[in-house]
Coordinates of C-alpha atoms in Angstrom, one line a residue:
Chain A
X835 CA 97.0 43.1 111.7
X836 CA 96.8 47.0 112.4
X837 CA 94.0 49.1 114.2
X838 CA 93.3 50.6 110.8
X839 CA 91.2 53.6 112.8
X840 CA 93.7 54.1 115.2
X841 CA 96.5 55.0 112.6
X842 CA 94.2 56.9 110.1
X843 CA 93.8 59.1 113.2
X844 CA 97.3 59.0 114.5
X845 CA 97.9 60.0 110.6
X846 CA 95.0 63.0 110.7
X847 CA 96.2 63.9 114.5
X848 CA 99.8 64.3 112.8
X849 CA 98.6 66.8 110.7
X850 CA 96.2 68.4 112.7
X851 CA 99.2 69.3 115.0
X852 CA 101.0 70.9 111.7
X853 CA 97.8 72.8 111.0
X854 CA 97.3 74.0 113.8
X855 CA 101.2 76.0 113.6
X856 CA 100.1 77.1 110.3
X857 CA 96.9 79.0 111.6
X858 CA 99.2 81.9 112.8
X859 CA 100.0 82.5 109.0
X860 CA 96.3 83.0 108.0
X861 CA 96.5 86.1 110.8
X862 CA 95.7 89.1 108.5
X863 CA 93.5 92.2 108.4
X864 CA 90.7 92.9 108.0
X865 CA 89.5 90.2 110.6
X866 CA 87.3 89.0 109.0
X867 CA 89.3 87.7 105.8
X868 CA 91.6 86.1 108.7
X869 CA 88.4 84.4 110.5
X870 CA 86.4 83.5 107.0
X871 CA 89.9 81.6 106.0
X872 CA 90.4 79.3 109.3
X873 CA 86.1 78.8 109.6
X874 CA 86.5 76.4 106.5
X875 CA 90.0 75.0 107.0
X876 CA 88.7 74.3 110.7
X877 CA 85.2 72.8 109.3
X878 CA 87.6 69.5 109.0
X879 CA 87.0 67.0 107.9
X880 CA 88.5 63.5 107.1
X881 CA 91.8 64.7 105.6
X882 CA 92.0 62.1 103.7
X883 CA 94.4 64.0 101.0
X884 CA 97.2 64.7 104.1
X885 CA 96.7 60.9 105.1
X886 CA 97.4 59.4 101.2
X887 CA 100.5 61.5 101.5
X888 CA 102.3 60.5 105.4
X889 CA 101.3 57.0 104.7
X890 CA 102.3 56.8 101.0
X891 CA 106.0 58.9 102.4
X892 CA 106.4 56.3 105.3
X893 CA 105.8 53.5 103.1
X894 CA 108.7 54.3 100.1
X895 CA 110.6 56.1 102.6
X896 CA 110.2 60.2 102.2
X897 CA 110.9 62.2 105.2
X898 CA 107.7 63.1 107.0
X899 CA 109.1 66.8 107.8
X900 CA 110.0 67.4 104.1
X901 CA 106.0 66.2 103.1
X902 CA 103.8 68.5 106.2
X903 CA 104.3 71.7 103.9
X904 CA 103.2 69.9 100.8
X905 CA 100.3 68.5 103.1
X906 CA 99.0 72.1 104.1
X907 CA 99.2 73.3 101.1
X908 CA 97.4 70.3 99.4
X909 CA 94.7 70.6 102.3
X910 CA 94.4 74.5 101.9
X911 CA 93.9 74.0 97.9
X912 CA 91.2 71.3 98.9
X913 CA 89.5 74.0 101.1
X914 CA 89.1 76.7 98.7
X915 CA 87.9 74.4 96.1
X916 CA 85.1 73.5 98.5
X917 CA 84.5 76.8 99.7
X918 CA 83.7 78.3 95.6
X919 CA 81.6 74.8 95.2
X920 CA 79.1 75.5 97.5
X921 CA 78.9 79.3 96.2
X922 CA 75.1 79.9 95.0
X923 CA 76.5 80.3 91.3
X924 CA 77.9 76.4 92.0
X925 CA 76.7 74.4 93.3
X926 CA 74.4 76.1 96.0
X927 CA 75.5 74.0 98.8
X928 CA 74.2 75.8 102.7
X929 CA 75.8 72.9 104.0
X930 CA 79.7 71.5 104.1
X931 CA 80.5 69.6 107.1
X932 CA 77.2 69.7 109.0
X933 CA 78.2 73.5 109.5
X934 CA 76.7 77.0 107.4
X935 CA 78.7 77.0 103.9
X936 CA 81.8 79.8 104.4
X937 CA 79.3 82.0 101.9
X938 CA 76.0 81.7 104.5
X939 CA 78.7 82.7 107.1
X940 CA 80.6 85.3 105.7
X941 CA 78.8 86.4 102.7
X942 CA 79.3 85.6 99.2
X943 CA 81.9 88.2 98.4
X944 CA 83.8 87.2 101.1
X945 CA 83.7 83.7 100.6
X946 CA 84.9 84.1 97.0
X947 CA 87.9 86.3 98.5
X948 CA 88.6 83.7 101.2
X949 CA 88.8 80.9 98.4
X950 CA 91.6 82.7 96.2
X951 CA 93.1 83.7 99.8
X952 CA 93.7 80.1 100.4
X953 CA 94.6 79.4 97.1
X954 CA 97.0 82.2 97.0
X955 CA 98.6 81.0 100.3
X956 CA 99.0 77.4 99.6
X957 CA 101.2 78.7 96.7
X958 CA 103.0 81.1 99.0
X959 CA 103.9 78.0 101.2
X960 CA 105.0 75.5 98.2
X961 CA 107.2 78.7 96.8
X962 CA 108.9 78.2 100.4
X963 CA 109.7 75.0 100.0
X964 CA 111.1 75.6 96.7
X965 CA 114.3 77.0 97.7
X966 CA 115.4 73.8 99.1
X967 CA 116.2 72.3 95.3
X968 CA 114.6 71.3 92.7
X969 CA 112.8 68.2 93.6
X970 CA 110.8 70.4 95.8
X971 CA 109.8 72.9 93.0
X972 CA 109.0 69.5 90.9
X973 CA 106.9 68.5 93.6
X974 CA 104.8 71.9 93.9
X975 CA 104.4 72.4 90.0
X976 CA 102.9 69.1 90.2
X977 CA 100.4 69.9 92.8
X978 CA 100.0 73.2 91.0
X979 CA 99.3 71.7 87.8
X980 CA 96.8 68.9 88.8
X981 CA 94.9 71.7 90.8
X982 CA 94.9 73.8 87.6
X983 CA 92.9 74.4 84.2
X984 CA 93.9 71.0 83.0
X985 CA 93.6 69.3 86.3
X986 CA 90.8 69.8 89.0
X987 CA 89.4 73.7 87.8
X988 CA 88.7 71.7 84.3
X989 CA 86.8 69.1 86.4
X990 CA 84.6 72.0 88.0
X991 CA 84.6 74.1 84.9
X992 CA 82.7 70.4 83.0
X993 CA 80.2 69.9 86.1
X994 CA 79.1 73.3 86.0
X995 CA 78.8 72.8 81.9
X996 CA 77.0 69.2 82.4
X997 CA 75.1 70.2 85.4
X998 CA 71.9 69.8 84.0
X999 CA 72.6 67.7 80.5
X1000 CA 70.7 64.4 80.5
X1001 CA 73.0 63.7 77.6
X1002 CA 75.9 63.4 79.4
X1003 CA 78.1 60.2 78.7
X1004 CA 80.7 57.8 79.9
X1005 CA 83.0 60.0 78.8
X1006 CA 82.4 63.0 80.3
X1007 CA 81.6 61.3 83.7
X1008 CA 85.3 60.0 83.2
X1009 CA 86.8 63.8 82.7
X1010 CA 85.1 65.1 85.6
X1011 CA 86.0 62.0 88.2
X1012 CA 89.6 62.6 87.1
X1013 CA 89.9 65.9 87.0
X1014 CA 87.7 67.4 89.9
X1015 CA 88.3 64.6 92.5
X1016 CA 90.7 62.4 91.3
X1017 CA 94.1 64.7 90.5
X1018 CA 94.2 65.8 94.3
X1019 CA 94.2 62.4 95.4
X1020 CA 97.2 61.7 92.8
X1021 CA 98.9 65.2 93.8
X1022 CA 98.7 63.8 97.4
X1023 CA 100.2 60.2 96.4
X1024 CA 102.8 61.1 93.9
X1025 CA 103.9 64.1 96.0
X1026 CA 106.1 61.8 98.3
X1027 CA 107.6 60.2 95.0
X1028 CA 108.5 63.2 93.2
X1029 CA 110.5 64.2 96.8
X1030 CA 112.1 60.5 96.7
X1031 CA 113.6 61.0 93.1
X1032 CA 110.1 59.4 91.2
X1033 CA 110.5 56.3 93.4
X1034 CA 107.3 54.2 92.2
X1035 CA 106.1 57.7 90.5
X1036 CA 103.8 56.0 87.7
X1037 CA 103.0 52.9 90.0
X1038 CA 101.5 55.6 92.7
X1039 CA 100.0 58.0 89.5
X1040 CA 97.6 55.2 89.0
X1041 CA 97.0 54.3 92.6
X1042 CA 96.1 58.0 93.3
X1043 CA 93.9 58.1 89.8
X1044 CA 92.1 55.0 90.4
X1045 CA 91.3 55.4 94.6
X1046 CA 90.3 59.0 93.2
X1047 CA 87.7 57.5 90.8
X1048 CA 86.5 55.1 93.4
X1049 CA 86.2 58.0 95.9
X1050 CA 84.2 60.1 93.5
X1051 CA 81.8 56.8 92.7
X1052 CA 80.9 56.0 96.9
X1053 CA 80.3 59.8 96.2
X1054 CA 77.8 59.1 94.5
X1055 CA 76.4 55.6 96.4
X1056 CA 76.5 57.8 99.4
X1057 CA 74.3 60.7 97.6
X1058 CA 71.6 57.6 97.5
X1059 CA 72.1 55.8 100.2
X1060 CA 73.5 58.1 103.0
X1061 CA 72.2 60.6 105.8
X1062 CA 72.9 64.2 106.5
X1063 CA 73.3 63.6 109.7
X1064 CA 76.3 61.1 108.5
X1065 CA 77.7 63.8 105.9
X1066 CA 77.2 66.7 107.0
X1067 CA 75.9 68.3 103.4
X1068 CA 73.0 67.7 101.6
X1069 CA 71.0 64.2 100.6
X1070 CA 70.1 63.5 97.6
X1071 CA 70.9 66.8 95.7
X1072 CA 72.5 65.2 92.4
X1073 CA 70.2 63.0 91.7
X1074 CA 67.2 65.4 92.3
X1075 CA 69.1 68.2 90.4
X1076 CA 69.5 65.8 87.4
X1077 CA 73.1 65.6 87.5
X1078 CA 74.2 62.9 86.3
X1079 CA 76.6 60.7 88.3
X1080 CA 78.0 57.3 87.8
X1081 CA 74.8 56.5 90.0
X1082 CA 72.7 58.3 87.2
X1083 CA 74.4 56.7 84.0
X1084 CA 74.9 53.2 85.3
X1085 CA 72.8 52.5 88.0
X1086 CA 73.6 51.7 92.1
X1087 CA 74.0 48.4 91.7
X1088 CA 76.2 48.4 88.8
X1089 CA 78.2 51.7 90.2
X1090 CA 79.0 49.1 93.4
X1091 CA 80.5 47.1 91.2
X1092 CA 82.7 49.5 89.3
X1093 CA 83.7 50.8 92.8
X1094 CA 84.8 47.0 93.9
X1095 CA 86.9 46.9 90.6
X1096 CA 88.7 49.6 91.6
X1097 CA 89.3 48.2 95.0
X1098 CA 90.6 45.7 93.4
X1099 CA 92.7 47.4 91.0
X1100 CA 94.4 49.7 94.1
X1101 CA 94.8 46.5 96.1
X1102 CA 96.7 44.6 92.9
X1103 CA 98.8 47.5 92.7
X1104 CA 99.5 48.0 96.4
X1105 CA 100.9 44.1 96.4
X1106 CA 104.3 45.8 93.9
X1107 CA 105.6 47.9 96.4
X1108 CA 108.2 46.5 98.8
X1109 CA 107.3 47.6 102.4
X1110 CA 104.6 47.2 104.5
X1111 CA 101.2 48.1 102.6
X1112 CA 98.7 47.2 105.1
X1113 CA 97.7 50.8 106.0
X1114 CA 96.5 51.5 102.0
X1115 CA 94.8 48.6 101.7
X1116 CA 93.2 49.5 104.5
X1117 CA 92.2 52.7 103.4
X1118 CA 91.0 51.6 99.9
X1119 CA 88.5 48.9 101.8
X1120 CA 87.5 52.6 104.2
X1121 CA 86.8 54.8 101.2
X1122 CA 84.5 51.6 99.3
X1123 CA 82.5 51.1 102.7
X1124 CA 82.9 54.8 104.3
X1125 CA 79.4 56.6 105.6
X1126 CA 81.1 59.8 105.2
Chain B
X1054 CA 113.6 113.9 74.7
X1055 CA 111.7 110.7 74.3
X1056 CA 108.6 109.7 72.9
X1057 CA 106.7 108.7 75.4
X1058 CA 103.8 107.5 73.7
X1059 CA 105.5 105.9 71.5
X1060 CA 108.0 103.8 74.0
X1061 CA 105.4 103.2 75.9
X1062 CA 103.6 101.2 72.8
X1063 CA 106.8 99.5 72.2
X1064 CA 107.1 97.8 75.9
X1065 CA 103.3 97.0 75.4
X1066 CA 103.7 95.8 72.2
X1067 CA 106.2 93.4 73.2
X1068 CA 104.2 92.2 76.0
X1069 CA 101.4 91.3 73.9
X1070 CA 103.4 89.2 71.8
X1071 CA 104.6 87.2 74.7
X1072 CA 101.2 87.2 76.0
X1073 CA 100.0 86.0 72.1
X1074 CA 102.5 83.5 72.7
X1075 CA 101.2 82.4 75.7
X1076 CA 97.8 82.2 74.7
X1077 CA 98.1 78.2 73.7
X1078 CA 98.5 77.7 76.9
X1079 CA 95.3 78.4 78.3
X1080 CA 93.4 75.7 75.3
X1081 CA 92.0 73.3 77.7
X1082 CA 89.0 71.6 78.0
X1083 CA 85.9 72.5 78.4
X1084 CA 86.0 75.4 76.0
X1085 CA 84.2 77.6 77.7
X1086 CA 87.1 77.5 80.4
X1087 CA 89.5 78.0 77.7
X1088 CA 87.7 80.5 76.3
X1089 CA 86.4 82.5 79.3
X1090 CA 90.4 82.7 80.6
X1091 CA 91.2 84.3 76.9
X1092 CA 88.3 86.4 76.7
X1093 CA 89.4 88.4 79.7
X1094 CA 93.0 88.4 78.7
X1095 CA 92.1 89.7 75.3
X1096 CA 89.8 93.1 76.6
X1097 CA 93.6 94.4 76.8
X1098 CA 94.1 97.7 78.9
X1099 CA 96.7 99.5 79.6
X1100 CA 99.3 96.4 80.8
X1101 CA 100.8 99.0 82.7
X1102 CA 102.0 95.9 85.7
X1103 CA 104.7 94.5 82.6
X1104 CA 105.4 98.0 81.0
X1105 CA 106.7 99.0 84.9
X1106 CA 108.3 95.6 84.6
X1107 CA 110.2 95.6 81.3
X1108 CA 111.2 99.8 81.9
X1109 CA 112.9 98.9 85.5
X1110 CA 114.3 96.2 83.9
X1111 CA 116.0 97.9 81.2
X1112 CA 116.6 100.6 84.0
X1113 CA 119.0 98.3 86.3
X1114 CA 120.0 95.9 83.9
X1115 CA 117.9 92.4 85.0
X1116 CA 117.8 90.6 81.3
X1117 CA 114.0 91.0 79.5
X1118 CA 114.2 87.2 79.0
X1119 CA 114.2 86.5 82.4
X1120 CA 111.3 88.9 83.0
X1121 CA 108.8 87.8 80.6
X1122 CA 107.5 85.4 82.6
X1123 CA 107.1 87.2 85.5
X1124 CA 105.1 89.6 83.6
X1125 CA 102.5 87.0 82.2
X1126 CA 102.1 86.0 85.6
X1127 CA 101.6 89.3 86.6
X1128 CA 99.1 90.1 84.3
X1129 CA 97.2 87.0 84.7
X1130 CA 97.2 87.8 88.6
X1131 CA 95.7 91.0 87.7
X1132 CA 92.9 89.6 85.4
X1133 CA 91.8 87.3 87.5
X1134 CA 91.5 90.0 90.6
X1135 CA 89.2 92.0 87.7
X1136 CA 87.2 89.1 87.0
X1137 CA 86.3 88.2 90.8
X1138 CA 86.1 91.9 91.9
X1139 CA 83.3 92.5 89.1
X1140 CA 81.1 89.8 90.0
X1141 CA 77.6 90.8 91.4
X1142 CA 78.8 89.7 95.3
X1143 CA 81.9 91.9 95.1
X1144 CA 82.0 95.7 93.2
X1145 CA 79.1 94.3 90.7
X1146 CA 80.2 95.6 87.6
X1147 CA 78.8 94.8 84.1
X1148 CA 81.3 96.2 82.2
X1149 CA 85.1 96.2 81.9
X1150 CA 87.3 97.5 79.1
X1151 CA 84.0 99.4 77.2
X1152 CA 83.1 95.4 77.0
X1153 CA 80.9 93.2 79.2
X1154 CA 82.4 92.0 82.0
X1155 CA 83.4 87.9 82.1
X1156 CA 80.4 86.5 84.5
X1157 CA 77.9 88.6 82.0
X1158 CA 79.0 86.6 78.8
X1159 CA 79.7 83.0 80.6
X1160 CA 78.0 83.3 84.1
X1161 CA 79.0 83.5 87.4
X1162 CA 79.8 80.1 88.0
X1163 CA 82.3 80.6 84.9
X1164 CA 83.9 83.9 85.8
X1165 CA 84.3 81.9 89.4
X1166 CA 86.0 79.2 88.0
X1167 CA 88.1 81.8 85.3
X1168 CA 89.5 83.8 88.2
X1169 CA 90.9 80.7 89.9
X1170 CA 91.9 79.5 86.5
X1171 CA 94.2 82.2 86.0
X1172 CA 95.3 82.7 89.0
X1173 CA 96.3 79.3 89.6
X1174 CA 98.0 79.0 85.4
X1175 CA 100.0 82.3 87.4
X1176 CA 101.5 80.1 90.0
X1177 CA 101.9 77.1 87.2
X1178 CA 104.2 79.8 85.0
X1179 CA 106.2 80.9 88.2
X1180 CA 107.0 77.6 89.7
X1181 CA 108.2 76.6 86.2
X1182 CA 111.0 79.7 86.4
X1183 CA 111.7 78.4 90.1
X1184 CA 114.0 75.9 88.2
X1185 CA 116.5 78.7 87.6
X1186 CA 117.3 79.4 91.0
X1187 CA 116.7 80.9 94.4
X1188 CA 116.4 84.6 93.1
X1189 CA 113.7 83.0 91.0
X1190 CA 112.2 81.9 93.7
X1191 CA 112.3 85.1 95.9
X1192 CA 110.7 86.8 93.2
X1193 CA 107.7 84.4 92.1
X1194 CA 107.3 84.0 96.3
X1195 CA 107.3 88.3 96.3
X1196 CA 104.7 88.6 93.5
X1197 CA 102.9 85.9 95.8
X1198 CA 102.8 87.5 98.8
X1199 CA 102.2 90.7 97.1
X1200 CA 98.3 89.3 95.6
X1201 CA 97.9 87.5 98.8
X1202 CA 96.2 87.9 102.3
X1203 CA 98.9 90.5 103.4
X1204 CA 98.2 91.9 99.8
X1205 CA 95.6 92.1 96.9
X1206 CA 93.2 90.3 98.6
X1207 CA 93.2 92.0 101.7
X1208 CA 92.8 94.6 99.9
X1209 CA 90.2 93.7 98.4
X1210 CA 88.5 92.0 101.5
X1211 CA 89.2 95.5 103.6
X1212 CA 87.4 97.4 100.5
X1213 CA 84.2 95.0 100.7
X1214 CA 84.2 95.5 103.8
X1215 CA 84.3 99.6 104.2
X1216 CA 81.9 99.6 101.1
X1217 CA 79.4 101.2 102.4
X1218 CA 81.0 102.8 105.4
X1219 CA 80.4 106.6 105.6
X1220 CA 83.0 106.7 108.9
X1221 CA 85.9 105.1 107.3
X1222 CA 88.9 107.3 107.7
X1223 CA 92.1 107.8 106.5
X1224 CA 93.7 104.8 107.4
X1225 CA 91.3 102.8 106.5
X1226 CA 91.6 104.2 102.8
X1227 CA 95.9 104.1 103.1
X1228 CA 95.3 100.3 103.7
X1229 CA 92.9 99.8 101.1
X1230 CA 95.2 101.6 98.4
X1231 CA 98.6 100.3 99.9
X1232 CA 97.2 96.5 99.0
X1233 CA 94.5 96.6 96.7
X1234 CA 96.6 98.3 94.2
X1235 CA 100.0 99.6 95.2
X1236 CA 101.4 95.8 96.0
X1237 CA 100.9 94.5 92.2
X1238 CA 102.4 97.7 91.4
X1239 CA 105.2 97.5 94.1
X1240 CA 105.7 93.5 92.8
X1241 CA 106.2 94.7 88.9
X1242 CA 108.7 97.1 90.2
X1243 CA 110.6 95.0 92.3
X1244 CA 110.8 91.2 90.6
X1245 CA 113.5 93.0 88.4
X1246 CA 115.5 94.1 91.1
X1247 CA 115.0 90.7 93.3
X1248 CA 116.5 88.8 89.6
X1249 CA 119.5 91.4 89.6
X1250 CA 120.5 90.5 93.0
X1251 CA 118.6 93.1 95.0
X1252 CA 119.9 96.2 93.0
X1253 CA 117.8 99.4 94.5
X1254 CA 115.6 97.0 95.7
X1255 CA 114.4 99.7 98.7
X1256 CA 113.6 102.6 96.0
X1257 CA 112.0 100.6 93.6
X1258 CA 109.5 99.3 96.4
X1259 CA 108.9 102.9 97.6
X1260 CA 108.6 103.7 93.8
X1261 CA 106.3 100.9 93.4
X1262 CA 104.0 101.5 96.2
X1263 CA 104.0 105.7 95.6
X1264 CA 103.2 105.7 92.2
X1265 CA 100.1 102.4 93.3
X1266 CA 99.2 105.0 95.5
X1267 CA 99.2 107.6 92.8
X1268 CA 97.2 105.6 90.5
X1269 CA 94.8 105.1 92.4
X1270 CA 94.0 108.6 93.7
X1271 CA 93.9 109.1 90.0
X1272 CA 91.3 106.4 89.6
X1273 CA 89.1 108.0 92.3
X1274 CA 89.5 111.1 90.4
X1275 CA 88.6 109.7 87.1
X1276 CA 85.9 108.3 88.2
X1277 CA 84.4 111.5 89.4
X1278 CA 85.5 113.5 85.8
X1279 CA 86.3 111.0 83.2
X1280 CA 83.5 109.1 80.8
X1281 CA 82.6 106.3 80.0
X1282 CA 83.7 106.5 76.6
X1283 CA 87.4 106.8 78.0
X1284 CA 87.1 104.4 80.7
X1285 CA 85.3 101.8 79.4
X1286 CA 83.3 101.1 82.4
X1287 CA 80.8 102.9 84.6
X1288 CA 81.3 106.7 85.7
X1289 CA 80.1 107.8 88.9
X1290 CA 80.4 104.1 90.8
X1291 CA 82.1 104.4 93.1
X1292 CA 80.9 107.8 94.3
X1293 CA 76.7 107.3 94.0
X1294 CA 77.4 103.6 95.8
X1295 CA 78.5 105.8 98.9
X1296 CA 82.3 103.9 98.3
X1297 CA 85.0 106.4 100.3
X1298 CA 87.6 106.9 98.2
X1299 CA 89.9 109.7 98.6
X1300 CA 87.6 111.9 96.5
X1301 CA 85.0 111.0 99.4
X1302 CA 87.4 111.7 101.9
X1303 CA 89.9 114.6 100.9
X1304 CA 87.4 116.4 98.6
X1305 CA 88.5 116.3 94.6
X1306 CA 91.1 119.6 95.2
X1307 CA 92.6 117.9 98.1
X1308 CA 93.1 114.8 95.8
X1309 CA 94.9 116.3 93.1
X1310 CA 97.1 117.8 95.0
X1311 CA 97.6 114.6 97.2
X1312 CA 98.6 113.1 93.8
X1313 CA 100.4 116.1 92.8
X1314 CA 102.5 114.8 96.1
X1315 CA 103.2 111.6 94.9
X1316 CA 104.3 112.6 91.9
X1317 CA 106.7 114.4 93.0
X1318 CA 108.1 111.8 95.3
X1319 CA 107.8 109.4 92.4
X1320 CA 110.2 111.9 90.3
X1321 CA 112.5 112.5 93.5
X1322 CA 113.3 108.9 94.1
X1323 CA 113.9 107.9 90.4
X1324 CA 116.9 111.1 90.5
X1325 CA 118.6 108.8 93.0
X1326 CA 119.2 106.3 90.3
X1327 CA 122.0 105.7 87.8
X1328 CA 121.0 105.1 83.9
X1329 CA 118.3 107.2 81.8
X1330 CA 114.9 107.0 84.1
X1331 CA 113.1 109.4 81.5
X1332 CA 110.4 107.1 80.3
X1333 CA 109.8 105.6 84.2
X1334 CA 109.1 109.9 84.9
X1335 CA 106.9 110.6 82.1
X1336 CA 105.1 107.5 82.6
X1337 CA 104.6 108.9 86.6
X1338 CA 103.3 112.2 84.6
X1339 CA 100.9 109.9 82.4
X1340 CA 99.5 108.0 85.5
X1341 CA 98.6 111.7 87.4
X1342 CA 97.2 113.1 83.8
X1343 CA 95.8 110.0 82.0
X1344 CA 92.0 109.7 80.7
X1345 CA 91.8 105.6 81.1

């Protein structure tokens, strides 16, 4: 049986390392565009999107050095998203991390800049890649595409909408989980396949969909149940804003048991993959009983 | 001798039907995205970016089919930079085009989410052309870098920055107009010579970036003697905020002739080149002497 802690941070040390190269490249003028861009990347964080993709790669087989550029990029995507969520027009978040929000920092204009700075650049990196064939540009059109306006900018763009809408239904709560937290999570699972030829590419599209959903719904168990000083942002906020989460529409105790169906669901899927699967079934039961 | 005017409709005439074509592209859900990303789209202007585009192209020879694409990104990298630069936290502008700027008819959070919307459907368009080969991918990584952190956006970030600095000096300025608006300029110039192989690739990025320049100092300008009526957004701005711009700086005399300058230059370089440049001369005349 593994040390499931010590590999996710053998995993997260991996990329740290890779990120830590890839600061140099956020060096621009003024200073403080180059500063306000590294504060939130640094923030860190559980890098859980970087993880999906080295252990997904090692387990059907996709070089690790062909997947760290697809990582940063997927990571620095992640980042801005954050950093334009917490803006006061967003959702008004002073808090990501336990740390000031890049816009209590740096200033609202500045944060917005600092967002579409590491947008920008993440695309600047996959367009890098690109030249190597065209499995790579496959591979960063998909990431593109699930970050986009019918991938996780449609997820925000129907929060913001619903925000406030006591009406809000099954159905919508579905369009936003996918979209808004669970395509990253399937860009950073399918990635490896699309570099592999599409090895297991609709088997992993699921896996990264559904451990998306459950992700997004111990979101929302944690928005009950947890602690600032456990996650770093604010308690409680959804619920008292009136936002409706699975929490809102179906209840804690029936959102548990959603969120153990889709455990479930991953671990079914994870037993048709040849190869050692230990480490994702792993990190399925971690995201069900994280604190964080 | 040409019609200017009249050539000049026809290169924009054919970028709106691409551009109409493209439209179907941006229907997503929820509606409001899709129709905040069109609604910015539609308020026009001058499309000078895929005018410069399509002329150069026709100029050395790169195919308009292979450009098209390039331009829509273009133009959607340019809209979104509107969008986010008129929000209240950056240049706070209520009105674009003679119509209300995006975050006054869908919000802030809206515009936020529009701006990354289109910049992102940019990079979607480009990595779809990267299947063509690795001059298609030099040139979607060059319009890249061009809106990016050693571009547009520090541009951008330098200009929030120096808002409201009375001691900002010339270099500061040189900065500001070299990447806040010469590099989009520089990018629409160059993409056709990067997709012919690098044909006058040096001139047309001096070209690029002198007639930015140029167009800018014309901006300042206008903004100290056009109207509203003309411009279609507020007079006087930049100048009663305490902005330096080179009309700050130079004094308006100083300016014109600074412009007169780069007009010249502008006309000099494009002698160097084989094939009819008269439309890419009278359209450096139009940028020094246009009212919008």
């Amino acid at each position: 049986m593994i040390d499931f802690n010590a590999e996710y941070a053998k995993y997260k040390e991996i990329f740290e390392l890779s990120l830590e190269e890839f600061y140099g490249k956020l060096d621009c003028k003024p200073q403080i565009l180059s500063d306000s861009l590294k504060y939130s990347l640094k923030l860190g964080g559980k890098r859980i999107r970087p993880v999906i993709m080295f252990a997904v790669g090692e387990l059907i087989g996709a070089e690790h050095d062909k997947l760290v550029n697809y990582a940063v990029a997927l990571e620095l995507i992640h980042t801005y998203s954050l950093i334009h969520d917490d803006l006061p027009a967003m959702d008004n978040d002073d808090f990501r991390r336990g740390k000031p929000s890049n816009h209590k920092v740096f200033g609202e204009g500045n944060a917005i800049l600092a967002g579409d700075g590491l947008l920008n650049t993440a695309y600047s990196v996959l367009f890098g890649e690109c030249f190597n064939g065209s499995e790579y540009v496959s591979a960063a059109k998909y990431i593109c595409d699930c970050a986009g306006i019918n991938g996780m900018i449609a997820g925000q763009s129907a929060d913001l909408l619903h925000e406030k809408d006591a009406d809000s239904d099954e159905e919508v709560l579905n369009f936003i989980y996918e979209n808004k937290t669970a395509k990253l999570i399937m860009a950073a699972a399918v990635t490896p396949s699309i570099l592999c030829g599409g090895k297991y590419y609709s088997e992993l599209k699921t896996f990264g969909s559904d451990l998306g959903h459950l992700f997004q719904i111990t979101d929302d168990i944690l928005d009950v149940e947890g602690s600032f000083e456990s996650l770093g942002k604010s308690i409680g906020k959804d619920g008292s804003e009136g936002k409706y989460t699975s929490v809102h529409i179906y209840g804690l105790d029936a959102s548990k048991l959603k969120a153990d169906v889709l455990v479930d669901k991953c671990v079914r899927l994870l037993e048709g993959f040849d190869g050692d699967t230990e480490f994702l079934r792993e990190l399925v039961y971690f995201v069900r009983q994280r604190i964080h």
